[in-house]
PDB file of C-alpha atoms in Angstrom:
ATOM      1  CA  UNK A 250      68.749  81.192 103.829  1.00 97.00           C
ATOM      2  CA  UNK A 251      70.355  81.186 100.647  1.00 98.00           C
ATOM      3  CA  UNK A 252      68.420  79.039  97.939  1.00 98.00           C
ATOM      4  CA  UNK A 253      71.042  78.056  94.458  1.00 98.00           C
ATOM      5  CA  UNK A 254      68.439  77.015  92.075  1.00 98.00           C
ATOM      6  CA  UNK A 255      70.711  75.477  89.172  1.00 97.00           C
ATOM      7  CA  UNK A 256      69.736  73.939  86.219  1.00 97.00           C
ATOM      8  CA  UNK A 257      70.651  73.611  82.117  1.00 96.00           C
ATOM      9  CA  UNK A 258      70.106  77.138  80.292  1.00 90.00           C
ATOM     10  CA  UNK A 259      66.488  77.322  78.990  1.00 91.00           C
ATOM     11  CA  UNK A 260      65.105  74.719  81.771  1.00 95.00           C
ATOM     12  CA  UNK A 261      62.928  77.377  83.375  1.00 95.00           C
ATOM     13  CA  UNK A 262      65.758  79.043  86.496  1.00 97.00           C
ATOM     14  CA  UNK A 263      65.139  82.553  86.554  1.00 96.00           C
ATOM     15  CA  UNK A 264      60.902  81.957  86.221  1.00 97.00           C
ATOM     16  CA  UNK A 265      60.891  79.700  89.139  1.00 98.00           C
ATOM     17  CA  UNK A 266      63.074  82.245  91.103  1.00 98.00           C
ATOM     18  CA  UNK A 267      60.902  84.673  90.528  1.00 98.00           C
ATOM     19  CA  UNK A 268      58.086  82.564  91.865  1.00 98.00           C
ATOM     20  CA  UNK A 269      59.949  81.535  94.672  1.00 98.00           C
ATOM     21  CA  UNK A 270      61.128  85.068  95.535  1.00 98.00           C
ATOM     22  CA  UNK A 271      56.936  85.925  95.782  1.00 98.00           C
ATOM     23  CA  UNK A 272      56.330  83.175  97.976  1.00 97.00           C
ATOM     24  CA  UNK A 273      59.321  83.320 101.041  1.00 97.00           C
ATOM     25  CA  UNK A 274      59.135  86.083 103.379  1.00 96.00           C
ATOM     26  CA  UNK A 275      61.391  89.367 102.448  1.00 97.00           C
ATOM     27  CA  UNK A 276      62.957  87.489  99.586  1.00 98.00           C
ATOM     28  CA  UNK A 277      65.378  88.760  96.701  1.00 98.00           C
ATOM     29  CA  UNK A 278      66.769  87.337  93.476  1.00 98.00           C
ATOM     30  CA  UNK A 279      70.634  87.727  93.418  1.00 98.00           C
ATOM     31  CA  UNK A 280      70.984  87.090  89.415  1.00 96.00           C
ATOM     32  CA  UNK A 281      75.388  86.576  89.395  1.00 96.00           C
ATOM     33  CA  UNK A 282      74.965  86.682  85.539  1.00 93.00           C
ATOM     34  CA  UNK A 283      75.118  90.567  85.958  1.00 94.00           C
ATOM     35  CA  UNK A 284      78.591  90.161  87.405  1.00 96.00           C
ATOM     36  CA  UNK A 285      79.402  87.839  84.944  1.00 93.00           C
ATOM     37  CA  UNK A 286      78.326  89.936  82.080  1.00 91.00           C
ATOM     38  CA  UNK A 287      80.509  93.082  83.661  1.00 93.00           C
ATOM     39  CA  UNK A 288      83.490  90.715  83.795  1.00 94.00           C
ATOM     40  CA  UNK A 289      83.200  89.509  80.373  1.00 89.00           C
ATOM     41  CA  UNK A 290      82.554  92.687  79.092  1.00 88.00           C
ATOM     42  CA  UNK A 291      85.667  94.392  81.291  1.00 90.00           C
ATOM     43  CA  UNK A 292      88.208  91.489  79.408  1.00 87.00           C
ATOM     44  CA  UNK A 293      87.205  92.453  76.064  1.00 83.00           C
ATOM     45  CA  UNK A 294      88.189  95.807  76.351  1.00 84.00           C
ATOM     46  CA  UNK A 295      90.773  94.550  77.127  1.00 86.00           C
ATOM     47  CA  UNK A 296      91.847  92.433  74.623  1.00 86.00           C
ATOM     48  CA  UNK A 297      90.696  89.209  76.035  1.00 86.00           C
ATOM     49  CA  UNK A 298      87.900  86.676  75.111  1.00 83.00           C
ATOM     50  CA  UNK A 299      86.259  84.468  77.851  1.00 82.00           C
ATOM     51  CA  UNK A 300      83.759  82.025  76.932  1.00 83.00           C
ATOM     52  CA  UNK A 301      82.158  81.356  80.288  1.00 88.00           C
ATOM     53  CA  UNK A 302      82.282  84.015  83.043  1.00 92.00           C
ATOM     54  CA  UNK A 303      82.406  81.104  85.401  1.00 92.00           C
ATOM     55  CA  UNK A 304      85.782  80.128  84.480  1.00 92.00           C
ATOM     56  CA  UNK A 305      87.012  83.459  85.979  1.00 92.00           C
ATOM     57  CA  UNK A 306      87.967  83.563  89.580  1.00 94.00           C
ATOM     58  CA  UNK A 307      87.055  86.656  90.023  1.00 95.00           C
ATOM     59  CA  UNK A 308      83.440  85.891  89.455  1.00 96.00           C
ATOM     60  CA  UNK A 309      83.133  83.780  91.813  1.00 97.00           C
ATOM     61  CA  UNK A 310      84.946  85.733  94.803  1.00 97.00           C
ATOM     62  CA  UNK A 311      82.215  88.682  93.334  1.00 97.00           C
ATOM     63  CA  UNK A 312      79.508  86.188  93.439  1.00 98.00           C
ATOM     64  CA  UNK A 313      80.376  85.424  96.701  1.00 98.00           C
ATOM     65  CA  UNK A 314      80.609  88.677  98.498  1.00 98.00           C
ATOM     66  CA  UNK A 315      77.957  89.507  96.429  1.00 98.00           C
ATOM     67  CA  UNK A 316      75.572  87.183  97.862  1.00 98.00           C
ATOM     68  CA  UNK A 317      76.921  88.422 101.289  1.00 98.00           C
ATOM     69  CA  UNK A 318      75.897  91.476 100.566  1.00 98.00           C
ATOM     70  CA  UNK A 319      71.888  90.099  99.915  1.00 98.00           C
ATOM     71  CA  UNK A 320      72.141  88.084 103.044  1.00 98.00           C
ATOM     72  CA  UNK A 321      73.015  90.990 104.603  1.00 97.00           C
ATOM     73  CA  UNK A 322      69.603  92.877 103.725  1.00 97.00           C
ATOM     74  CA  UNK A 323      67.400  90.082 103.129  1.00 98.00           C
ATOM     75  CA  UNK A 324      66.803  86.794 105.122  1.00 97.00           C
ATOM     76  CA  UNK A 325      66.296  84.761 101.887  1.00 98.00           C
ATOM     77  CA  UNK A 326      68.399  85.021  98.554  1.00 98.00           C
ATOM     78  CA  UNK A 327      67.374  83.237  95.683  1.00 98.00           C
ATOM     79  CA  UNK A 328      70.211  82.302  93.138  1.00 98.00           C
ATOM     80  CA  UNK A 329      69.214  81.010  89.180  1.00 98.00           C
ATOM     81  CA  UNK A 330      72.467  80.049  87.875  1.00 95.00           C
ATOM     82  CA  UNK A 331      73.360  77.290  85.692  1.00 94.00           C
ATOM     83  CA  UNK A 332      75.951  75.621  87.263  1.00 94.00           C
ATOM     84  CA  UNK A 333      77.837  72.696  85.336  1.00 92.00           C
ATOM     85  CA  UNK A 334      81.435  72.415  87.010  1.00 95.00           C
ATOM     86  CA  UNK A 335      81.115  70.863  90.461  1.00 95.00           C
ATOM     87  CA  UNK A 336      84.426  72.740  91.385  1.00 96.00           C
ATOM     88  CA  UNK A 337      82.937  76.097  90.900  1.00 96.00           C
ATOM     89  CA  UNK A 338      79.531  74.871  92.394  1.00 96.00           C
ATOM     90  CA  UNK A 339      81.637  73.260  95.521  1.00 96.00           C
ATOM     91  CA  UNK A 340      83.838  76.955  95.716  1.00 97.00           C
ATOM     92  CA  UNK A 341      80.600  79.344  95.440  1.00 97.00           C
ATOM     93  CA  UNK A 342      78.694  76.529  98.339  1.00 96.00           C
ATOM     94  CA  UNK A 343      81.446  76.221 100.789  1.00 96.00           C
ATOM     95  CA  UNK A 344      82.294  80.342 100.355  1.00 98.00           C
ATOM     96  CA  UNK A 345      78.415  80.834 101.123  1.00 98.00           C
ATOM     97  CA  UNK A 346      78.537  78.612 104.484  1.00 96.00           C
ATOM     98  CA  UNK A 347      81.276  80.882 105.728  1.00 97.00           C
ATOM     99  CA  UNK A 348      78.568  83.488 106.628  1.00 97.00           C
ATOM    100  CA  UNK A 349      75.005  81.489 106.063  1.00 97.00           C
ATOM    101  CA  UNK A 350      74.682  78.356 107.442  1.00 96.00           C
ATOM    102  CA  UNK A 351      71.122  77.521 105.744  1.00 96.00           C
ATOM    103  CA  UNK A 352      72.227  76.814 101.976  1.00 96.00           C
ATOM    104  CA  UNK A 353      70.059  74.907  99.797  1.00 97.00           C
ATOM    105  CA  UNK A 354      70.772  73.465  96.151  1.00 97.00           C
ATOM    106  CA  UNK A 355      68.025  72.355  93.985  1.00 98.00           C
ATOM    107  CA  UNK A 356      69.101  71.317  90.546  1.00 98.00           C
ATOM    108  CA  UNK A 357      66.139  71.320  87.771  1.00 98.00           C
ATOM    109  CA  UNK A 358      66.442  68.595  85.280  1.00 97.00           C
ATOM    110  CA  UNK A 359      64.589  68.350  81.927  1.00 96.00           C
ATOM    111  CA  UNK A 360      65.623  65.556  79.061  1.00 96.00           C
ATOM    112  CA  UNK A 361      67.958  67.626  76.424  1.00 95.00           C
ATOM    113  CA  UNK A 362      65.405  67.968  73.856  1.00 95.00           C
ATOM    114  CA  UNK A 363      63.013  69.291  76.485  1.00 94.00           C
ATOM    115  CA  UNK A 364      65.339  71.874  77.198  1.00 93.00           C
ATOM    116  CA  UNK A 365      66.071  72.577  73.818  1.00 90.00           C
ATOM    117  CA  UNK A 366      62.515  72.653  72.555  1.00 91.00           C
ATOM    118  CA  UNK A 367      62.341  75.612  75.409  1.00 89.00           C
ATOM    119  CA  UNK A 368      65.636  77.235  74.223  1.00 89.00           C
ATOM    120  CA  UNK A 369      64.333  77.458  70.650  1.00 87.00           C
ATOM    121  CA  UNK A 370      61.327  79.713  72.231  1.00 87.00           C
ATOM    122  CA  UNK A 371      63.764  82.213  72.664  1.00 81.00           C
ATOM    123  CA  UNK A 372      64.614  85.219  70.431  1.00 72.00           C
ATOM    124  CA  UNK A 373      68.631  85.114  70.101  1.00 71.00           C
ATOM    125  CA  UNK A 374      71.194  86.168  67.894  1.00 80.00           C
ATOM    126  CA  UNK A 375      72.048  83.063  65.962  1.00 78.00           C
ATOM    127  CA  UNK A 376      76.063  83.330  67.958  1.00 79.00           C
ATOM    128  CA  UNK A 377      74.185  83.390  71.573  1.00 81.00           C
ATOM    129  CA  UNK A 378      71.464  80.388  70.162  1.00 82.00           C
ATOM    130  CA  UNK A 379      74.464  78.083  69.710  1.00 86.00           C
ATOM    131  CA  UNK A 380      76.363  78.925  72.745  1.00 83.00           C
ATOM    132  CA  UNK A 381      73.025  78.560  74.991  1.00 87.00           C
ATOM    133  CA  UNK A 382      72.254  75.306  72.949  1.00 88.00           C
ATOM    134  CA  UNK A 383      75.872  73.523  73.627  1.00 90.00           C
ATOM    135  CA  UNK A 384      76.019  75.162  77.210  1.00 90.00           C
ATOM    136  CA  UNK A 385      72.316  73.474  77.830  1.00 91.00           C
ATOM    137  CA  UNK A 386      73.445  70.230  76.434  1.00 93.00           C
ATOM    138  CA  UNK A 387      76.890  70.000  78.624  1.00 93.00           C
ATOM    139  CA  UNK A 388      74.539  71.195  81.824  1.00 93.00           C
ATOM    140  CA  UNK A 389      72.153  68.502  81.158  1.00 94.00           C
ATOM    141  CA  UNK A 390      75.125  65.872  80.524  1.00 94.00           C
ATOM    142  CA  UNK A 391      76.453  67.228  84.113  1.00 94.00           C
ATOM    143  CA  UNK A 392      73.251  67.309  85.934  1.00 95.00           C
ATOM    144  CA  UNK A 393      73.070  63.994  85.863  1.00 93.00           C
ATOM    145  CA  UNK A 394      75.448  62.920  88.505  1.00 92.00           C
ATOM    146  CA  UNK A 395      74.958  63.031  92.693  1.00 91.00           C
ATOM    147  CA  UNK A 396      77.302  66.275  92.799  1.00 90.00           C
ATOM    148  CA  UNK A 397      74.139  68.519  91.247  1.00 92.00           C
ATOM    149  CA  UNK A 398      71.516  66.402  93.624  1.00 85.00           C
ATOM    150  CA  UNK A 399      68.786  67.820  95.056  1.00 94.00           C
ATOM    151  CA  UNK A 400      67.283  67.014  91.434  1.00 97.00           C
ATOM    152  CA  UNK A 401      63.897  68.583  90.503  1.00 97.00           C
ATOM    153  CA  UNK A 402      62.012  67.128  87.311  1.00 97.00           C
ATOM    154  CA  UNK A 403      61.132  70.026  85.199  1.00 97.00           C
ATOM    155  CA  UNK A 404      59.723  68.846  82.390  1.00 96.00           C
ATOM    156  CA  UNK A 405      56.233  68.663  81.894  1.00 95.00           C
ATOM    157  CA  UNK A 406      55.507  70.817  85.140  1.00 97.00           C
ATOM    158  CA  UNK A 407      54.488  74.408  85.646  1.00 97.00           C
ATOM    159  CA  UNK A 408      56.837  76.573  87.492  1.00 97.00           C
ATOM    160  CA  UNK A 409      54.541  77.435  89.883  1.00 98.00           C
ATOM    161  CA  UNK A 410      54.287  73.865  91.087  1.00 98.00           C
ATOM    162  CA  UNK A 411      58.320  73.630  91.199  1.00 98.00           C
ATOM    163  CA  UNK A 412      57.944  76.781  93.178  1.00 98.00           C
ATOM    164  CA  UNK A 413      55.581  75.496  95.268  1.00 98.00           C
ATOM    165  CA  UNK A 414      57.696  72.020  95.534  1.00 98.00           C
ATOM    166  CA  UNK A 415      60.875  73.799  96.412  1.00 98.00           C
ATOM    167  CA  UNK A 416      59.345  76.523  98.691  1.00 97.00           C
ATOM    168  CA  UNK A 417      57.893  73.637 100.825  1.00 97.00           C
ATOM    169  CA  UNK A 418      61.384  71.769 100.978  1.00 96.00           C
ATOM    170  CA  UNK A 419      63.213  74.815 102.454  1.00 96.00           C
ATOM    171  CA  UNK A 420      60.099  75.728 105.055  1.00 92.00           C
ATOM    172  CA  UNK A 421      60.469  72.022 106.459  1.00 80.00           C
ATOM    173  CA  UNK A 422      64.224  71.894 106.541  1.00 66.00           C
TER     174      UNK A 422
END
């Protein structure tokens, strides 16, 4: 089973993951911002700027075979990743049920200033602040509509009780 847990940057993803990766059975996190990072990284040196890692192809094939990969080893994968095009959300799903035919997408959703109260928790540089603040802001715009359904209030819940939501959705399915 492979579990895409998306949401706006700052809504709580990666915690909930975690939490969720304690409770299945021979679980692992697959975090595709490490490929991302690479990627971005990679087109710098060589001359290039990229603003979002999801924009590049080959981030998603990588995310893809990368997820493989964790299926491969473990029966459940758990995926934080803030998804906000349905394209690229649509490309990564249908590439998953190629080899995995259990895929689940929960979408966490939080009012804007909810997940911008949480954002300005953080310690950033003031560039990465603004980028995670606008990012947040389009995600929550996005999240909005049936292409980013399941939705999952987050605000004023603990992530364990998400965890516990979720992790009951995907035993009963």
């Amino acid at each position: 089973m492979i579990l895409l847990l998306n949401g706006a940057f700052g809504i709580g993803k990666t915690t909930v993951a975690r939490l969720l990766v304690a409770r299945l059975p021979r679980a692992c996190l697959f975090d595709p911002e490490i490929i991302g990072i690479a990627l971005q990284r990679s087109a710098r040196l060589a001359g290039r700027t990229v603003d979002d890692f999801q924009d590049l192809r080959s981030w998603r094939k990588l995310t893809i075979t990368g997820l493989r990969l964790a299926r491969a080893f473990r029966p459940n994968v758990v995926v934080p990743m803030a998804f906000s095009n349905p394209a690229y959300l649509d490309e990564i799903r249908l590439g998953i049920a190629r080899f995995e035919r259990r895929v689940f997408h929960f979408c966490l959703v939080a009012p804007v200033e909810v997940v911008h109260e949480r954002l300005s928790r953080r310690t950033l540089d003031p560039e990465d602040a603004a980028w995670q603040h606008r990012r947040a802001s389009e995600c929550c715009r996005a999240h909005t509509s049936e292409e980013f359904a399941t939705h999952v209030t987050a605000a004023g819940r603990l992530p364990d009780e998400i965890a516990a939501e979720l992790e009951r959705a995907v035993t009963v399915a």
